[in-house]
mmCIF file of C-alpha atoms in Angstrom:
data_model
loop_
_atom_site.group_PDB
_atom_site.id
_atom_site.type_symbol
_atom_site.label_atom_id
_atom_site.label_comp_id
_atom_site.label_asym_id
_atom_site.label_seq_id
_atom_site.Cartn_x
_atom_site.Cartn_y
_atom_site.Cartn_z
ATOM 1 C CA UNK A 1 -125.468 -19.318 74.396
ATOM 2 C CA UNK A 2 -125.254 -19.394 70.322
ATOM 3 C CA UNK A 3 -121.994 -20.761 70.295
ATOM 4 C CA UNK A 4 -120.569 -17.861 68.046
ATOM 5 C CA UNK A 5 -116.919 -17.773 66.980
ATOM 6 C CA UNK A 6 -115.320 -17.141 69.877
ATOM 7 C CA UNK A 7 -116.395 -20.466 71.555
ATOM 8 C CA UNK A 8 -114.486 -22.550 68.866
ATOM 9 C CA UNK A 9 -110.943 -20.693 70.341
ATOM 10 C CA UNK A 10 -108.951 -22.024 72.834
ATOM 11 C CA UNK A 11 -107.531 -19.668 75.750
ATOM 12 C CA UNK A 12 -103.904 -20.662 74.357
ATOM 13 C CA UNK A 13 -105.225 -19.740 70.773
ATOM 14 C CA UNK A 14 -106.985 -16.551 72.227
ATOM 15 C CA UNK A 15 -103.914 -15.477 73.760
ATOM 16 C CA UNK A 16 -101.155 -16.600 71.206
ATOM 17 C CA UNK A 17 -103.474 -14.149 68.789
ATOM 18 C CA UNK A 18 -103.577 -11.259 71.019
ATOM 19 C CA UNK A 19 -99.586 -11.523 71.380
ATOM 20 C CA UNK A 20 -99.441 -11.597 67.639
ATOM 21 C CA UNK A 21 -101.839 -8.972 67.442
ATOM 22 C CA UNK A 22 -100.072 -6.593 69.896
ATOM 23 C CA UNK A 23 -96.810 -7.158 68.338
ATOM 24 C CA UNK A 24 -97.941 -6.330 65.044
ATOM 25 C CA UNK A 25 -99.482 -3.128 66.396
ATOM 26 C CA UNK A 26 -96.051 -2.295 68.017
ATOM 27 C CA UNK A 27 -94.255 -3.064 65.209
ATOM 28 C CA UNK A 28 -96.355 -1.240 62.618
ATOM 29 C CA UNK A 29 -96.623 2.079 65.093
ATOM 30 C CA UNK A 30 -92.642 1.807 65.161
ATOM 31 C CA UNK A 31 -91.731 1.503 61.291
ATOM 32 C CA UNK A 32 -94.171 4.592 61.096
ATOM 33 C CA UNK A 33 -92.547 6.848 63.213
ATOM 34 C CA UNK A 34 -89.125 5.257 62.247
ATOM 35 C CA UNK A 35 -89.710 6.644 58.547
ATOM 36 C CA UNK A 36 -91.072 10.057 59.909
ATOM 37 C CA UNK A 37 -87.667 10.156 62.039
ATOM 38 C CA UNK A 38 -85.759 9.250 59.482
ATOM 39 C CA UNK A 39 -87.530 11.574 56.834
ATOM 40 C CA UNK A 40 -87.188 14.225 59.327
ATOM 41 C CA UNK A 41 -83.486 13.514 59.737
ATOM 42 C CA UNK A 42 -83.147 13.325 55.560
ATOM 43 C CA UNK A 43 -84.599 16.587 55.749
ATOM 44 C CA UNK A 44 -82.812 18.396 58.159
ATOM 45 C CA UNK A 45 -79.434 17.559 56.909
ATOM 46 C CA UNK A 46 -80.110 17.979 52.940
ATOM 47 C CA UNK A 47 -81.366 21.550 53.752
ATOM 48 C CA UNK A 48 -78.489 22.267 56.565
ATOM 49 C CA UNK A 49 -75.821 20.640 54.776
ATOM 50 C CA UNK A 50 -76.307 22.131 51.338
ATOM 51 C CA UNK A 51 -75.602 19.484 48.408
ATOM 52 C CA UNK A 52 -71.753 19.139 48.781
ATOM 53 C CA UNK A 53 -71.683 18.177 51.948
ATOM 54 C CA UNK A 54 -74.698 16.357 51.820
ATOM 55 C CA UNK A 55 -72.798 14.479 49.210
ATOM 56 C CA UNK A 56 -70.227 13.416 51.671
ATOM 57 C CA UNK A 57 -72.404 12.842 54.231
ATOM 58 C CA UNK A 58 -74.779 10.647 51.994
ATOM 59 C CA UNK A 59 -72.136 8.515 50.343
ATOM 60 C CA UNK A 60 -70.180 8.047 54.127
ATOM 61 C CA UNK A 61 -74.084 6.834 55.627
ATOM 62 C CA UNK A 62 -74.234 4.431 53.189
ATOM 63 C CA UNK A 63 -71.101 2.499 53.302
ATOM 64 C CA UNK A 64 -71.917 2.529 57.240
ATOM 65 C CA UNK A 65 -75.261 0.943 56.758
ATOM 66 C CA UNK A 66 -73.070 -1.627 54.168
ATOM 67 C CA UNK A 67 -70.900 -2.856 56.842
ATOM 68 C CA UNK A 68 -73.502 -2.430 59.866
ATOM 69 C CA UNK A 69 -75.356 -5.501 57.905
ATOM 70 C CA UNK A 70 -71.311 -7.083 58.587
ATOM 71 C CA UNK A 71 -70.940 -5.963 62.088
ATOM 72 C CA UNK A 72 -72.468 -8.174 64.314
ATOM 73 C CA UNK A 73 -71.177 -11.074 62.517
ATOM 74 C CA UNK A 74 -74.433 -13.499 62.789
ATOM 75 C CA UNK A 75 -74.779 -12.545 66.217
ATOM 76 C CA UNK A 76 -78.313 -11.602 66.061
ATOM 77 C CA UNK A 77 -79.483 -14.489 64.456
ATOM 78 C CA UNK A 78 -77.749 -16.826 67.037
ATOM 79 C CA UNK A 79 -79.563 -15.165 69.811
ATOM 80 C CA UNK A 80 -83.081 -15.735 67.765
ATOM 81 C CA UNK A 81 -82.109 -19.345 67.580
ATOM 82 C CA UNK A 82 -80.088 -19.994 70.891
ATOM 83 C CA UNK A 83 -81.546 -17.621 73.549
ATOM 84 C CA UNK A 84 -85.326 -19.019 73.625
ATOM 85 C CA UNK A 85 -83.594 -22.817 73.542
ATOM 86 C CA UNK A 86 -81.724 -21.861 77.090
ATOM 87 C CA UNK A 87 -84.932 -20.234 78.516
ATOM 88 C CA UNK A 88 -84.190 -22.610 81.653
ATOM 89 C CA UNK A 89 -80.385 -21.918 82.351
ATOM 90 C CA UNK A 90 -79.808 -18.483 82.613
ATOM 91 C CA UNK A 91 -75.591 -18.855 82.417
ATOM 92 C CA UNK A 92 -75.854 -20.006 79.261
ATOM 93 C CA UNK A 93 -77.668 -17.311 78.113
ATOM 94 C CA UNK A 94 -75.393 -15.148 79.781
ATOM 95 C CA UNK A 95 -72.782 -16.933 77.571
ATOM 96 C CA UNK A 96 -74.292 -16.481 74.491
ATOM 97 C CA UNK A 97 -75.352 -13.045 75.096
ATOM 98 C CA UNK A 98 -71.661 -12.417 75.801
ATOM 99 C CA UNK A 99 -70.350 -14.076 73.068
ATOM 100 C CA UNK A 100 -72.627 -12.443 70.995
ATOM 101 C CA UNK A 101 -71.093 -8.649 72.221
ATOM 102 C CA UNK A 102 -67.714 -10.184 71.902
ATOM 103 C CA UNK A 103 -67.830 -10.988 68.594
ATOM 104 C CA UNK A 104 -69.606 -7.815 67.463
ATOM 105 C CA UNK A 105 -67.365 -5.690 69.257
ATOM 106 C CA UNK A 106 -64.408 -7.498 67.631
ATOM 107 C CA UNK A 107 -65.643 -7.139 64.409
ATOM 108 C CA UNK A 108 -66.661 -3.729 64.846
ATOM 109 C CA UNK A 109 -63.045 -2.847 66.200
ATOM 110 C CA UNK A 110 -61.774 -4.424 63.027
ATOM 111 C CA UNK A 111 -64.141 -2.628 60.957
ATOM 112 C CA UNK A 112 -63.289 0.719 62.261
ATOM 113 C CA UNK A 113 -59.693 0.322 61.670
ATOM 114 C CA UNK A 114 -59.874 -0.946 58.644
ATOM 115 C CA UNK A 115 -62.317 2.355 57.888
ATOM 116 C CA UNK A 116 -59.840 4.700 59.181
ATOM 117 C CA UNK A 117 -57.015 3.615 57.003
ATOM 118 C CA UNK A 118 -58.946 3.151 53.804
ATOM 119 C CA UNK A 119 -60.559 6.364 54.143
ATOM 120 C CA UNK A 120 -58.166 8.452 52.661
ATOM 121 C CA UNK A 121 -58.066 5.866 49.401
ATOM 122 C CA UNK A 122 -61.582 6.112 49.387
ATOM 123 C CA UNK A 123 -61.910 10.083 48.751
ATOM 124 C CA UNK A 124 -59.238 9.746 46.005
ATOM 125 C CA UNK A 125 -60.842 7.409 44.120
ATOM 126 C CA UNK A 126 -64.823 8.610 44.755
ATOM 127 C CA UNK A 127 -65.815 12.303 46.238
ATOM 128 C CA UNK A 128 -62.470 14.021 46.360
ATOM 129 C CA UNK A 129 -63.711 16.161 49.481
ATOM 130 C CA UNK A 130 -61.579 17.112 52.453
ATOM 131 C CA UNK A 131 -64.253 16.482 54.864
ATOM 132 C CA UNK A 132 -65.041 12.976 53.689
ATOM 133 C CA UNK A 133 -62.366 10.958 55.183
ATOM 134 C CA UNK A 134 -63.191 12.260 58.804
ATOM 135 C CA UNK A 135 -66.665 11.693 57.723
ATOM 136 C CA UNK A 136 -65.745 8.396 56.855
ATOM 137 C CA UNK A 137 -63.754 7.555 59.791
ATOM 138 C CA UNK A 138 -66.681 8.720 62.335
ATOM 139 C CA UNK A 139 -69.115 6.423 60.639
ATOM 140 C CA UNK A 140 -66.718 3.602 61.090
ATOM 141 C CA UNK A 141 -66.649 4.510 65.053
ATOM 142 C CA UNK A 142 -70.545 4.365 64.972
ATOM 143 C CA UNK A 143 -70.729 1.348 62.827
ATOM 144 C CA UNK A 144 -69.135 -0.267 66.266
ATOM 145 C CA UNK A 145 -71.478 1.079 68.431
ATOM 146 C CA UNK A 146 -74.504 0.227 65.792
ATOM 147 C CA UNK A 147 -73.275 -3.114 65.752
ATOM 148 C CA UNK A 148 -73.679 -2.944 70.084
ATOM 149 C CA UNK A 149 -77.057 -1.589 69.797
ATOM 150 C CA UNK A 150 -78.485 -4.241 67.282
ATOM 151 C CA UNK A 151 -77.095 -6.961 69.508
ATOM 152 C CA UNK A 152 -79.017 -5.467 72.596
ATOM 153 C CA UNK A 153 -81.811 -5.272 70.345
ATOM 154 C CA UNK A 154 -81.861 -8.958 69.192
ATOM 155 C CA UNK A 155 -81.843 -9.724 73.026
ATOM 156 C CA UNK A 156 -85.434 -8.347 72.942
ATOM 157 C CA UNK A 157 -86.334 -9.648 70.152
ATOM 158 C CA UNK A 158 -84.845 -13.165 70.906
ATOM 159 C CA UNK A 159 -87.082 -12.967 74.313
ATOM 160 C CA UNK A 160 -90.322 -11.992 72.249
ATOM 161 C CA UNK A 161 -90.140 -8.439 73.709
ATOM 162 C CA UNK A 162 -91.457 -6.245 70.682
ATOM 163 C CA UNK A 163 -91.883 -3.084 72.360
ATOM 164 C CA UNK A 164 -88.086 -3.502 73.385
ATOM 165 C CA UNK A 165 -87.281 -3.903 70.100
ATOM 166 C CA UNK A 166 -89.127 -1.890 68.709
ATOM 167 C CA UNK A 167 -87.742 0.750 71.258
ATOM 168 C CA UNK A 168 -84.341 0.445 70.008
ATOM 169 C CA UNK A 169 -84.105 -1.000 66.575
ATOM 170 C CA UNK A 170 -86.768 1.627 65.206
ATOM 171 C CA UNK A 171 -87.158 4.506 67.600
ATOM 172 C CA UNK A 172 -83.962 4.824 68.978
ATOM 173 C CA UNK A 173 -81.829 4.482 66.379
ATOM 174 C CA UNK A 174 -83.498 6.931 63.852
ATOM 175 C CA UNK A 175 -83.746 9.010 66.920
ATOM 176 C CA UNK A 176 -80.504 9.456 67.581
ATOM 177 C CA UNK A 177 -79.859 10.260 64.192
ATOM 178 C CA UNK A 178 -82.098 13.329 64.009
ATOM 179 C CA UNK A 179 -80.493 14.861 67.278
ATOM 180 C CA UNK A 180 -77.052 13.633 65.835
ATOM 181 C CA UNK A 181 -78.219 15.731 62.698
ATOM 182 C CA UNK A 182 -79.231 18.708 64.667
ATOM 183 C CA UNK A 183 -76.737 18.835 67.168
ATOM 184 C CA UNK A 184 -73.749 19.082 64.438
ATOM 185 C CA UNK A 185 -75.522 21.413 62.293
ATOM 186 C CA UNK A 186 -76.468 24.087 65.702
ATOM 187 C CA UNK A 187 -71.800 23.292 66.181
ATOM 188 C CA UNK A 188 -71.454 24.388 62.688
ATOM 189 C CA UNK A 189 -70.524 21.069 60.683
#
């Protein structure tokens, strides 16, 4: 043999490269078709909506995506740091898995109420549209159940599980969105 590059690796090195590699190629392939879903979404509702409504809709997604950075409360991050530590006792992952939904659903109940009542406040002093504070209030609703899904999501990611990840935090999500989009525009909203 010549003793070429690939002697000098280690099987651990070999494989701890190919894991980075393969993540990186799942990871990559999902931001790509996350910004062609949501582009396609964008798309969908600026030229079904027509620029009022848009309006509404745009200003209502973005307070959501404010307070989906709120919902889970450092929940995610906890699983990162605590899930791969308890590897070897599966109840206390179980614990901190469940705290970690607790808390986010807490926070996300609290978030949604406190949407619904300042919605109202919120078209008086911005949009002035009579759509906007049911706009408003539904965003709060999936704000909740954003919060749920970025929790499951962390899960995967905590265990090293890109595709999972990638699966939900930048297919599904973005996904769900276009249908979302779709599906209210073929009811007439």
């Amino acid at each position: 043999m010549d003793g070429g590059p690939t002697d000098d690796v280690s099987d651990e090195e070999r494989d701890a490269l190919l894991t980075i590699a393969h993540g990186a190629v799942v990871t990559s392939g999902g931001v790509s078709a996350q910004r062609a879903l949501t582009s396609a979404a964008e798309f969908v509702l600026a030229r079904g909506l027509g620029p009022v409504a848009y309006g509404v809709y745009a200003l209502a997604f973005r307070i959501a995506q404010l307070l989906s950075r709120l919902v889970t409360f450092g929940s995610v991050p906890a699983l990162q740091r605590y899930l791969p530590d308890y590897e070897d006792d599966p109840a206390r992952q179980a614990r901190v898995m469940g705290l970690a939904y607790a808390t986010t659903l807490g926070v996300g109940l609290l978030i949604a109420a406190g949407v619904w009542m300042v919605a109202p406040w919120l078209n008086d002093v911005t949009v002035q549209q009579p759509a906007f504070p049911e706009t408003m209030r539904l965003f709060g609703a999936l704000v909740l159940l954003l919060g749920l899904v970025m929790v499951y999501a962390g899960i995967f990611r905590a265990n090293g599980s890109a595709r999972g990840e990638v699966l939900f935090n930048k297919l599904l999500r973005p996904g769900v969105r276009l249908v979302g989009a779709l599906a209210a525009l073929a009811l007439g909203y």
